[in-house]
Every structure is written in structure tokens, then in C-alpha cells.
Amino acid sequence: MTTSPADRHGIAVAVRGVEKHFTTRGSSLHALSGIDLDVPEGRFVTLFGPSGCGKSTLLRILAGLEASDAGEVELYGQPPAAASARKEIAWIPQTPALLPWRTVRENARLSADVNRTADRLGGSQRVPLDPDELLAALGLEAFADARPDQLSGGMRQRASIARGFAQGAPLMLMDEPFSALDELSREAAQLTLVELWERYRKTVVFVTHSAAEAVLLSDQVVVMTPRPGRIHAVVDIDLPRPRSSRLEETDEFAALVTHVKHTLRSGWQAAE
Amino acid sequence: MSALTTTTPRRADRTSTGRRLGELAAPLVFFVLLALAWQWTAYHNRSLIPPIQAMVTDLSSRPDYYLAQLWETLQSALIGLVIGVSIAFALAVGIVHVRALRTAVMPVALLINVTPIVAISPALIVAFGFTRTPHIIVVAIVVFFPMLINATVGLSSVDPQAMDVFRTLSATKGDVLLRLRLPSSLPFVFAGLRLSASTAMLGAIISEFTGTSKGMGASIMLATSYLNLAQMWSMIFLSALTSLALLGLVAVAERMVIRW
Ligand SMILES: Nc1ncnc2c1ncn2[C@@H]1O[C@H](COP(=O)(O)OP(=O)(O)OP(=O)(O)O)[C@@H](O)[C@H]1O
Ligand SMILES: [Mg+2]
């Protein structure tokens, strides 16, 4: 029960008792309360919940982009900063955030160009992938030499995912990467991500407020409720892989989406 | 013909010569009208401005004189521009990294910016004598502020989500500067450079009003004392054209550097 997270084998992300408050102009906001979470290696886990429940905040704490007030976070038994120093965290933000002066290929290669000391340090679980291979897998091979402003929104987001995968980090953190896309691009992007993930099997913590997206992509859905942000329940998604668009038409899929939504609603009402 | 009369811009027409002529027609007509007004005024009031042919005659009778003055002023302007812009940019890089530097530099920079340059110029002559140095310093001072502000804003105007990507990669300060801040700042830096380039000639000429017998500023002062209208106005037009050429160079450089 009280074992240190480092003792747990096969756990990529271990979160214990994380608390987070934001203070703005005197008023304090309890953004995260008593967060405990284990993400097993090679699993696709989604944080699901309404706006303001602290999904992004939790993800940023995992990435080391934000400090928690209390509790501990270990990535492979080490604090986030250590994983980050070895480039073992791939961060895929909400907007593609491509660098407009770089071509699509150069953008996909970004992780190789910065923090060169990480490449000299041994002992990393990172296995960089060929950017061109990823661009091809994402249907962007014809645009490898194009600049981001020549791409559509959906293509830019795919380029951003290529950049994330090319880094070869064992842990990938994605904060609503598809939220800005139109419905059709979004569905296409989800299926591409499923395919890519099933090929490389990285540990992923994904954030969304779409129940269908959470069910389609994940092995586990972490249902969060707001005020203060808590983990209400964890729903296992035992749908077979590989997954395809046909899965979305099955009754099992629909039942799980309903179940996830229902779980959220019950937790939310209890919180009010 | 249709290109000249059509009002809806069509893509295919944009590069055709007809369209080009159409775009040139308005300024050309205005320019001719302006020239006519100039000539009319010059003939009716001979002490106000010289007729155009008087300037052309003076310019073509002694081009070496004009070129020598132009070169003299241009050197001060360019050296001062490079020095002022470089210092401003280096300070901007420091400011975005060290908060204390911002609070230290900005008030002083503001003070320098509001000090009338015509007041500083004679003081610099006293300090540095009849050399090029005071003129370079004046130019450096006038180009400094626009570059400092634009570079500081530009180096800070980084996409926060791209910054998050850099931070999770544990990118070094150098990585962030070279691969994120610097490229992000370029549009701002060139906007600053356009402002600086257009004030560089102004600074050089004003500073040459005192403390030197060379350069366009000195030549304008000399022409004033002799009431040589042709020389005075030739210099004025020449300096305007030079400033315009400098601006054009900056625009060309911008198009070559920023290709996204
Ligand atoms: N930097 C900050 N300063 C102050 N308050 C913040 C900050 N970041 C987040 N918050 C607050 O913390 C709470 C949780 O925010 P967070 O962005 O984590 O929610 P979220 O679940 O990601 O929501 P969304 O689905 O809208 O993205 C919100 O009430 C938000 O206003
Ligand atoms: Mg969010």
C-alpha cells in the first residue's frame, strides 16, 4: 500500500496525492485535489472530464511544465525534470505549434536539433524514429518540404503528431490535439493516431472532453470532475485492437460511450 | 485597355503589364501635377524654390561634388545604423533573459529617446571634435530606440505552445534563443529596421549642420548662407532618394530572410 512508486514495475506514470491551487488576485482556486493515478507502460490512457476539471493542469504537472503544491509525480521512477532532460517526454499541444520558418520535415526533426546533451547521455529509453517514415505514415510525404502555412489545419495537426512520434519518447502527453479540427478531419486524425499508436505502443496520456474520442483511442478512461478537480473513476475500455472506424458502429462501442458519460454525470452530481 | 478600366481585381491581371500601367497611372499623374505646381511657384516666386532645370543643371555640372557629400553622409549613416541597431538588439536579447536588465535599461533608453537630437549634436562635437565620431553617435542614438522596442517585443512574442514543446524537451536557453525567439522576432526586427533605416539619414544630416564642412548637412547649411536654392534643394531631394533606397534595401533583405 505504502510502497514507493519507484518500486512498481511496469508503471510509466505514478501520481500520488497531487494538489494544485491557483491564486489570482487574492482568490484561490483548488484546481486538483488528491490525485492518485498509475499509468502502466505501453497503455493509452485518457483524462476525460468537463471544462475546468484540471485535465490540462494535471498533464502539465506530468510534463514538468507546472509545479504541484503537494504530492509526487514519478515518470519511470524519476521526477518529470529528469525524464525531460533525457527527452523522454513528447508533448503534443492543443494547437499544432509548428515553427513556420521550418519545413514540415524540419519541424518533425525538431527534437533532434535541441538539447543535444540528452543525445550524449546514455541510459535513455528513447528511440528516435525516422521523421520521413512518420510523415509517410501520416500521409504527409508529399508535403515534407512544404512550409506549415501551405498545409490545411488537419495536415498541420498530423505534422505535429509526426514531430511527437519522431522524438521516440517512451511517454507521450497530448492535450486535446484534435479540438480545433472540423468533425471530418477530427475523425480522420483519430483513426490515424489509433493506427500509429498500435504500431509503436508508446505510453500515452491523452486529454479530451469527447467521450467517443476517449473510448475509441484508449485502454483506460480516467473520468475527472471539477471543483475541485478530482479523479472520480477509471473505466477500462476492453475493446479489441486493432481498432478501426467500423468499431464506432458497434453496440459495444455505443454502450461504453454511454457508460463513460454516465460515470461522469454521476460523479458530477455527487460533487455539486 | 480593359485592364485600365476594370474595377474588379482579377488574379490573372495582376501581373499583366496593363494592370501594372494602371497601378502606375495615378501616382504618375499626381507626380506630373506636383512638378507643374513646383515650376509655377518657382517662376512666380524666385526666392522660394528653384525651378527643376536649375537643380538638374547644378547636379549635372558637378556630380562629383554631390556624390562626395552623399558618400560622406551615407558612411556616417550606415556605420551609425549598424552600431545603434547592433547595440539595441544585443540589449534586447539581454532584456528578455534578465528581468533586472529591463528595468535598468528601459528608463535610460526612454530618456535618450526624448532628448532632442539637435541639442545633443553640438555637445558631441565639443566632446569628440571635428571627426566623424559625433555624427556616427548621433545616428546610433536615433536608430537605437525603434530597434530596442521592436526587438524586445519580437523576442518575447513566442507562441506559448511552441515554448511548451521546447520546455518538455529541456531545450537550453541557447536552443530557445536560436531556434525559437530569433526566428519569431524577425518580422518585428525588420519593422524596427525600416524605422531605423529611415531615421539614419535624418540623424546624419542634422548632425552635419554643425561641426563639419563635409556631408549633405554641411552642404545644405552652406547653400543656405549663399542663398543657393538649387544646391540646397538638390541636396534635399538627393537625401530623400537615399533614404528611400535604404528602405528598399531593407525591404529586399526582409523578403530574402523571411520566406514563410
Ligand atoms: N495559470 C493559471 N492561473 C490561474 N488559474 C488557472 C491557470 N491554469 C488553469 N487555471 C484554472 O484551473 C482550473 C483547471 O484548469 P485546466 O485548464 O486544467 O482545465 P481543463 O480540464 O483542461 O479544461 P478545458 O477542458 O477547458 O481545457 C480552471 O478553473 C482554470 O481556470
Ligand atoms: Mg485543457
XYZ file of C-alpha atoms and ligand atoms in Angstrom:
564
model
C 0.000 0.000 0.000
C 2.637 2.487 1.019
C 5.303 1.286 -1.388
C 7.194 3.991 -3.168
C 6.064 4.400 -6.786
C 9.604 3.602 -7.870
C 9.179 0.031 -6.674
C 6.326 -0.623 -9.041
C 7.401 -2.368 -12.166
C 5.785 -1.650 -15.470
C 4.382 1.641 -14.258
C 5.296 4.537 -16.534
C 3.498 7.322 -14.699
C 2.858 7.256 -10.970
C 0.974 10.125 -9.331
C 0.448 10.278 -5.575
C -1.635 12.819 -3.683
C -1.105 15.677 -6.091
C -2.657 19.000 -5.087
C -2.753 22.208 -7.056
C -4.100 25.647 -6.209
C -4.089 28.713 -8.406
C -4.127 32.101 -6.741
C -5.164 35.018 -8.890
C -5.693 38.453 -7.344
C -6.253 37.137 -3.842
C -8.801 34.439 -4.691
C -7.585 30.867 -4.573
C -8.837 28.097 -6.836
C -8.483 24.440 -5.932
C -7.602 23.030 -9.349
C -6.560 19.496 -8.360
C -7.303 17.559 -5.198
C -5.878 14.235 -4.033
C -4.877 12.944 -7.451
C -3.657 9.321 -7.439
C -3.013 7.667 -10.757
C -0.948 4.843 -12.216
C -0.406 4.588 -15.927
C 1.054 1.220 -16.926
C 3.748 1.186 -19.571
C 2.533 0.945 -23.138
C -1.006 1.948 -22.262
C -3.184 4.600 -23.857
C -4.880 6.441 -21.006
C -7.266 9.343 -21.479
C -8.164 12.060 -18.998
C -11.820 12.824 -19.627
C -13.965 15.461 -17.977
C -15.744 18.790 -18.351
C -14.015 22.099 -18.931
C -12.147 23.339 -15.887
C -11.774 19.983 -14.122
C -7.998 20.270 -14.262
C -7.106 17.928 -17.128
C -4.607 20.303 -18.674
C -3.200 21.224 -15.293
C -2.599 17.559 -14.435
C -0.998 16.921 -17.819
C 1.261 19.971 -17.410
C 2.323 18.734 -13.986
C 3.210 15.368 -15.553
C 5.300 17.166 -18.171
C 7.048 19.294 -15.579
C 5.580 22.431 -17.172
C 3.751 23.240 -13.949
C 4.711 22.537 -10.334
C 2.294 20.839 -7.953
C 1.693 22.184 -4.434
C 1.890 18.759 -2.822
C 2.214 15.110 -3.721
C 4.633 13.396 -6.036
C 4.908 12.524 -9.693
C 7.287 9.901 -10.988
C 7.909 9.049 -14.597
C 9.743 5.718 -14.746
C 10.679 6.194 -11.110
C 12.111 9.682 -11.593
C 10.795 13.206 -11.339
C 9.479 14.770 -14.580
C 12.523 17.056 -14.886
C 14.833 14.035 -15.197
C 12.690 12.458 -17.915
C 12.506 15.794 -19.694
C 16.288 16.228 -19.544
C 16.613 12.927 -21.433
C 13.896 13.998 -23.912
C 11.719 11.113 -22.745
C 8.507 13.161 -22.795
C 6.894 14.064 -26.095
C 4.496 16.984 -25.691
C 1.777 17.392 -28.302
C -0.029 20.677 -27.629
C -3.570 21.756 -28.398
C -2.556 23.762 -31.464
C -0.024 22.247 -33.877
C 2.521 24.918 -32.818
C 4.727 24.173 -35.811
C 7.588 26.560 -36.440
C 6.548 28.477 -39.577
C 10.133 29.004 -40.770
C 10.836 25.274 -40.843
C 9.589 22.850 -43.457
C 7.308 20.032 -42.344
C 10.275 17.638 -42.279
C 12.421 20.100 -40.304
C 9.559 20.515 -37.848
C 9.295 16.756 -37.446
C 13.031 16.730 -36.730
C 12.895 19.420 -34.031
C 13.606 17.120 -31.081
C 16.916 16.097 -32.659
C 18.011 19.746 -33.016
C 17.573 20.868 -29.410
C 19.065 19.652 -26.111
C 21.972 17.833 -27.732
C 23.371 16.858 -24.321
C 20.475 14.393 -23.957
C 21.770 12.566 -27.032
C 25.192 12.179 -25.439
C 23.810 10.916 -22.123
C 23.303 7.164 -22.092
C 20.547 5.203 -20.416
C 17.617 6.706 -22.221
C 14.549 4.690 -23.173
C 14.138 6.973 -26.119
C 14.396 5.525 -29.629
C 14.172 8.346 -32.165
C 12.237 7.444 -35.292
C 12.827 8.493 -38.866
C 10.793 11.674 -39.474
C 10.221 10.726 -43.113
C 8.804 7.358 -42.137
C 6.344 9.077 -39.809
C 5.388 11.696 -42.360
C 4.679 8.878 -44.793
C 2.616 7.015 -42.198
C 0.613 10.204 -41.666
C 0.105 10.794 -45.385
C 2.343 13.850 -45.457
C 5.235 12.557 -47.585
C 4.293 14.871 -50.453
C 4.425 17.852 -48.085
C 7.707 17.108 -46.338
C 9.358 20.114 -47.969
C 6.360 22.401 -47.671
C 6.079 25.054 -45.005
C 3.304 24.841 -42.405
C 1.325 27.748 -43.884
C 0.831 25.707 -47.049
C -0.957 22.977 -45.076
C -4.572 22.583 -44.017
C -5.435 22.568 -40.315
C -5.784 18.795 -40.244
C -2.460 18.293 -42.013
C -0.741 20.660 -39.573
C -2.055 18.680 -36.644
C -0.791 15.468 -38.253
C 2.610 17.108 -38.731
C 2.585 17.963 -35.036
C 1.868 14.312 -34.227
C 4.711 13.266 -36.529
C 7.010 15.599 -34.565
C 5.850 13.964 -31.317
C 6.365 10.395 -32.528
C 9.684 11.158 -34.245
C 11.117 12.109 -30.871
C 10.744 8.415 -29.971
C 9.949 9.232 -26.358
C 8.501 6.376 -24.285
C 5.896 8.760 -22.849
C 3.647 10.969 -24.950
C 1.406 13.652 -23.477
C -1.354 15.086 -25.672
C -3.656 17.914 -24.615
C -6.763 17.913 -26.817
C -4.720 17.824 -30.023
C -7.840 17.484 -32.185
C -10.106 20.042 -30.519
C -9.540 22.704 -33.173
C -10.311 20.413 -36.109
C -13.595 20.132 -38.003
C -15.529 16.913 -37.496
C -14.291 15.104 -40.600
C -10.629 15.991 -40.097
C -11.003 15.084 -36.483
C -12.313 11.599 -37.229
C -9.554 11.028 -39.752
C -6.936 12.236 -37.271
C -8.276 9.973 -34.523
C -8.057 6.915 -36.749
C -4.535 7.817 -37.846
C -3.494 8.187 -34.226
C -5.004 4.793 -33.350
C -3.116 3.186 -36.209
C 0.152 4.886 -35.321
C -0.187 4.072 -31.648
C -0.938 0.430 -32.349
C 2.259 0.322 -34.384
C 4.571 1.954 -31.800
C 2.766 1.258 -28.481
C 4.045 4.240 -26.522
C 2.663 5.160 -23.136
C 0.163 7.925 -23.845
C -1.732 10.255 -21.568
C -4.323 11.963 -23.725
C -6.767 14.718 -22.779
C -10.208 15.184 -24.295
C -13.736 16.203 -23.437
C -15.238 13.970 -26.073
C -16.446 10.635 -24.668
C -16.456 8.973 -28.105
C -12.868 10.076 -28.774
C -11.811 8.771 -25.359
C -13.417 5.354 -25.937
C -12.119 4.978 -29.485
C -8.496 5.713 -28.568
C -7.978 4.417 -25.042
C -7.287 1.375 -22.940
C -8.444 3.306 -19.908
C -10.549 6.413 -19.440
C -9.881 8.458 -16.305
C -13.091 10.334 -15.502
C -12.468 13.666 -13.752
C -14.917 16.039 -12.070
C -14.451 19.752 -11.302
C -14.405 21.992 -8.189
C -12.010 20.747 -7.023
C -10.561 18.676 -9.848
C -10.610 15.022 -8.804
C -10.436 11.609 -10.352
C -13.939 10.190 -9.996
C -13.487 6.795 -11.643
C -11.352 4.840 -14.066
C -13.194 2.989 -16.830
C -11.430 0.131 -18.620
C -12.053 0.025 -22.337
C -11.830 -3.635 -23.309
C -12.470 -3.139 -26.994
C -10.401 -5.303 -29.329
C -7.420 -3.921 -31.253
C -6.620 -3.084 -33.966
C -9.443 -0.594 -33.917
C -10.999 0.934 -36.997
C -13.881 3.164 -37.973
C -16.126 0.104 -38.044
C -15.757 -0.194 -34.287
C -17.659 3.054 -33.838
C -20.787 1.468 -35.298
C -20.885 -1.433 -32.845
C -23.233 -1.664 -29.869
C -20.317 -2.313 -27.504
C -18.761 0.978 -28.520
C -22.006 2.889 -28.060
C -22.560 1.200 -24.695
C -19.087 2.217 -23.488
C -19.541 5.800 -24.607
C -22.829 5.903 -22.713
C -21.188 4.309 -19.698
C -18.344 6.844 -19.671
C -20.795 9.746 -19.969
C -22.945 8.259 -17.261
C -19.980 7.811 -14.942
C -19.095 11.454 -15.408
C -22.641 12.593 -14.759
C -22.963 10.589 -11.552
C -19.633 11.901 -10.299
C -20.502 15.437 -11.217
C -23.862 15.337 -9.459
C -22.216 13.911 -6.349
C -19.715 16.762 -6.436
C -22.324 19.520 -6.715
C -7.413 48.674 -72.229
C -9.891 46.619 -70.225
C -7.307 46.256 -67.507
C -7.244 50.011 -67.120
C -10.982 50.366 -66.793
C -11.947 47.260 -64.876
C -12.629 47.735 -61.170
C -12.769 44.130 -60.016
C -9.244 42.849 -59.428
C -8.631 39.611 -61.254
C -5.766 37.344 -60.314
C -4.601 36.813 -63.877
C -4.483 40.569 -64.478
C -2.366 41.379 -61.510
C 0.938 40.657 -63.184
C -0.027 41.763 -66.696
C 1.568 44.937 -67.989
C -1.836 46.534 -68.490
C -2.577 46.216 -64.822
C 0.907 47.488 -63.917
C 0.356 50.599 -66.009
C -2.999 51.060 -64.337
C -1.392 50.995 -60.926
C 1.314 53.403 -62.040
C -1.045 55.868 -63.698
C -2.409 57.534 -60.560
C 0.920 58.319 -58.881
C 2.382 59.348 -62.233
C -0.383 61.830 -62.907
C -0.059 63.175 -59.379
C 3.691 63.496 -59.806
C 3.338 65.467 -63.038
C 0.799 67.785 -61.404
C 3.145 68.299 -58.488
C 6.015 69.130 -60.845
C 3.861 71.634 -62.701
C 2.832 73.276 -59.433
C 6.503 73.372 -58.410
C 7.518 75.081 -61.665
C 4.664 77.579 -61.467
C 5.666 78.517 -57.887
C 9.370 78.689 -58.781
C 8.712 81.126 -61.658
C 6.377 83.322 -59.638
C 8.486 83.459 -56.524
C 12.158 83.062 -57.325
C 13.321 83.292 -53.706
C 11.129 80.418 -52.543
C 12.193 77.367 -54.562
C 14.387 76.818 -57.636
C 12.953 75.656 -60.977
C 13.586 71.984 -61.727
C 16.040 72.656 -64.566
C 18.210 74.771 -62.226
C 18.647 71.741 -59.963
C 19.285 69.410 -62.892
C 21.902 71.794 -64.280
C 23.682 72.116 -60.941
C 23.620 68.354 -60.360
C 24.935 67.503 -63.828
C 27.597 70.240 -63.849
C 29.349 68.896 -60.724
C 28.241 65.349 -59.967
C 31.499 64.590 -58.074
C 30.685 67.277 -55.525
C 27.232 65.832 -54.890
C 28.465 62.245 -54.809
C 31.246 63.174 -52.361
C 28.766 64.794 -49.970
C 26.383 61.883 -50.372
C 29.118 59.338 -49.689
C 30.286 61.285 -46.637
C 26.802 61.332 -45.130
C 25.984 57.794 -46.174
C 29.074 56.456 -44.403
C 28.103 58.126 -41.127
C 24.521 56.946 -41.573
C 25.447 53.326 -42.314
C 28.120 52.986 -39.618
C 25.826 54.619 -37.063
C 22.933 52.430 -38.189
C 24.916 49.226 -37.798
C 26.300 50.254 -34.396
C 22.998 51.543 -32.984
C 20.972 48.598 -34.258
C 23.523 46.046 -33.017
C 23.673 47.521 -29.512
C 19.875 47.730 -29.392
C 19.483 44.128 -30.496
C 22.091 42.825 -28.060
C 20.375 44.718 -25.240
C 17.003 43.300 -26.295
C 18.434 39.773 -26.090
C 19.679 40.582 -22.592
C 16.379 42.140 -21.584
C 14.283 39.081 -22.466
C 16.603 36.890 -20.388
C 17.325 39.098 -17.376
C 14.362 40.883 -15.842
C 16.600 43.280 -13.916
C 18.156 44.475 -17.150
C 14.763 45.524 -18.481
C 14.013 47.759 -15.501
C 17.543 49.158 -15.704
C 17.739 49.825 -19.443
C 14.233 50.938 -20.391
C 14.089 54.239 -18.417
C 17.510 55.267 -19.734
C 16.550 54.297 -23.284
C 13.372 56.330 -22.970
C 15.315 59.320 -21.663
C 17.766 59.157 -24.575
C 14.843 58.867 -26.966
C 13.093 62.025 -25.719
C 16.263 64.146 -25.626
C 16.202 66.390 -28.739
C 18.922 65.239 -31.071
C 19.716 68.825 -32.186
C 20.631 69.514 -28.561
C 22.956 66.526 -28.263
C 24.738 67.090 -31.553
C 26.768 70.234 -30.604
C 27.645 68.678 -27.242
C 29.106 65.676 -29.021
C 31.158 67.949 -31.280
C 32.645 69.535 -28.185
C 33.427 66.114 -26.791
C 34.794 64.408 -29.900
C 35.984 67.275 -32.064
C 35.796 67.668 -35.820
C 35.802 63.945 -36.620
C 33.209 61.529 -37.925
C 32.624 60.145 -34.416
C 29.987 62.656 -33.210
C 27.938 62.152 -36.384
C 28.058 58.373 -36.044
C 26.969 58.655 -32.423
C 24.006 60.857 -33.340
C 22.863 58.314 -35.934
C 23.366 55.432 -33.493
C 21.223 57.253 -30.925
C 18.331 57.953 -33.294
C 18.218 54.398 -34.677
C 18.639 52.788 -31.256
C 15.186 53.159 -29.754
C 12.939 51.784 -32.525
C 15.159 48.703 -32.757
C 15.294 48.204 -28.996
C 11.493 48.263 -28.691
C 10.805 46.118 -31.742
C 13.473 43.534 -30.947
C 12.324 43.258 -27.327
C 8.705 42.763 -28.377
C 9.745 40.371 -31.149
C 11.981 38.215 -28.969
C 9.156 37.950 -26.435
C 6.431 37.191 -28.972
C 6.873 33.448 -28.888
C 3.991 31.001 -29.372
C 3.470 29.703 -25.800
C 2.505 26.261 -27.094
C 5.718 26.010 -29.099
C 7.523 27.139 -25.953
C 5.901 24.212 -24.083
C 7.322 21.826 -26.679
C 10.791 23.321 -26.195
C 10.478 23.145 -22.415
C 9.461 19.469 -22.322
C 12.499 18.764 -24.484
C 14.646 20.545 -21.889
C 15.870 22.838 -24.647
C 18.738 25.074 -23.498
C 18.442 28.867 -23.373
C 20.606 28.899 -26.491
C 18.260 26.498 -28.298
C 15.276 28.638 -27.377
C 17.027 31.828 -28.463
C 18.385 30.485 -31.733
C 15.566 28.203 -32.812
C 12.501 29.935 -31.383
C 12.969 33.526 -30.209
C 15.214 34.757 -33.000
C 13.115 33.499 -35.927
C 9.901 34.603 -34.182
C 11.362 38.083 -33.753
C 12.384 38.635 -37.375
C 9.183 40.321 -38.599
C 9.436 42.742 -35.652
C 13.152 43.251 -36.157
C 12.594 44.193 -39.791
C 9.790 46.573 -38.825
C 12.288 48.183 -36.439
C 14.945 48.207 -39.118
C 12.609 50.031 -41.511
C 12.051 52.735 -38.891
C 15.755 52.877 -38.073
C 16.831 52.997 -41.706
C 14.552 55.919 -42.452
C 15.845 57.925 -39.499
C 19.531 57.121 -40.095
C 19.930 59.656 -42.936
C 17.910 62.189 -40.969
C 20.242 61.821 -37.988
C 23.371 62.081 -40.106
C 22.222 65.216 -41.947
C 21.035 67.014 -38.817
C 24.313 66.261 -37.050
C 26.250 67.623 -40.027
C 24.587 71.025 -39.583
C 27.328 71.701 -37.033
C 30.922 70.621 -36.565
C 31.833 69.664 -40.101
C 32.355 71.127 -43.538
C 31.632 67.860 -45.303
C 28.467 65.941 -45.975
C 24.967 66.766 -47.111
C 24.043 68.531 -43.868
C 27.020 70.867 -44.105
C 26.332 71.443 -47.801
C 22.727 72.432 -47.070
C 23.917 74.875 -44.388
C 26.481 76.317 -46.802
C 23.868 76.714 -49.542
C 21.623 78.488 -47.029
C 24.247 81.127 -46.278
C 24.827 81.731 -50.018
C 21.101 81.511 -50.772
C 21.987 78.854 -53.335
C 18.500 77.419 -53.791
C 19.490 74.933 -56.496
C 22.184 73.327 -54.344
C 20.004 73.302 -51.240
C 17.064 71.601 -52.919
C 19.213 69.208 -54.912
C 20.675 68.006 -51.629
C 17.246 67.715 -50.075
C 15.938 65.586 -52.936
C 19.133 63.536 -53.027
C 18.850 62.760 -49.312
C 15.209 61.761 -49.697
C 16.111 59.416 -52.544
C 18.939 57.918 -50.491
C 16.612 57.245 -47.569
C 14.180 55.649 -49.978
C 16.952 53.440 -51.376
C 17.926 52.365 -47.839
C 14.308 51.456 -47.134
C 14.211 49.487 -50.369
C 17.340 47.571 -49.348
C 15.750 46.664 -46.014
C 12.608 45.503 -47.816
C 14.667 43.330 -50.185
C 16.628 41.859 -47.276
C 13.372 41.171 -45.437
C 11.939 39.313 -48.393
C 15.113 37.271 -48.678
C 15.265 36.377 -44.984
C 11.572 35.884 -44.133
C 10.277 33.373 -46.620
C 7.463 31.840 -44.600
N -2.278 29.523 -14.956
C -3.461 29.536 -14.323
N -3.767 30.532 -13.465
C -4.945 30.552 -12.817
N -5.903 29.614 -12.947
C -5.651 28.597 -13.784
C -4.434 28.502 -14.509
N -4.472 27.378 -15.272
C -5.656 26.821 -15.027
N -6.375 27.527 -14.136
C -7.697 27.178 -13.597
O -7.645 25.855 -13.110
C -8.813 25.150 -13.455
C -8.433 23.919 -14.257
O -7.927 24.342 -15.496
P -7.497 23.345 -16.666
O -7.030 24.173 -17.787
O -6.583 22.351 -16.102
O -8.898 22.662 -17.017
P -9.225 21.679 -18.218
O -9.873 20.498 -17.611
O -8.040 21.445 -19.045
O -10.318 22.499 -19.013
P -10.557 22.582 -20.595
O -11.305 21.330 -20.946
O -11.398 23.795 -20.748
O -9.235 22.681 -21.258
C -9.707 26.097 -14.237
O -10.674 26.608 -13.370
C -8.754 27.186 -14.676
O -9.416 28.417 -14.734
Mg -7.443 21.985 -21.042
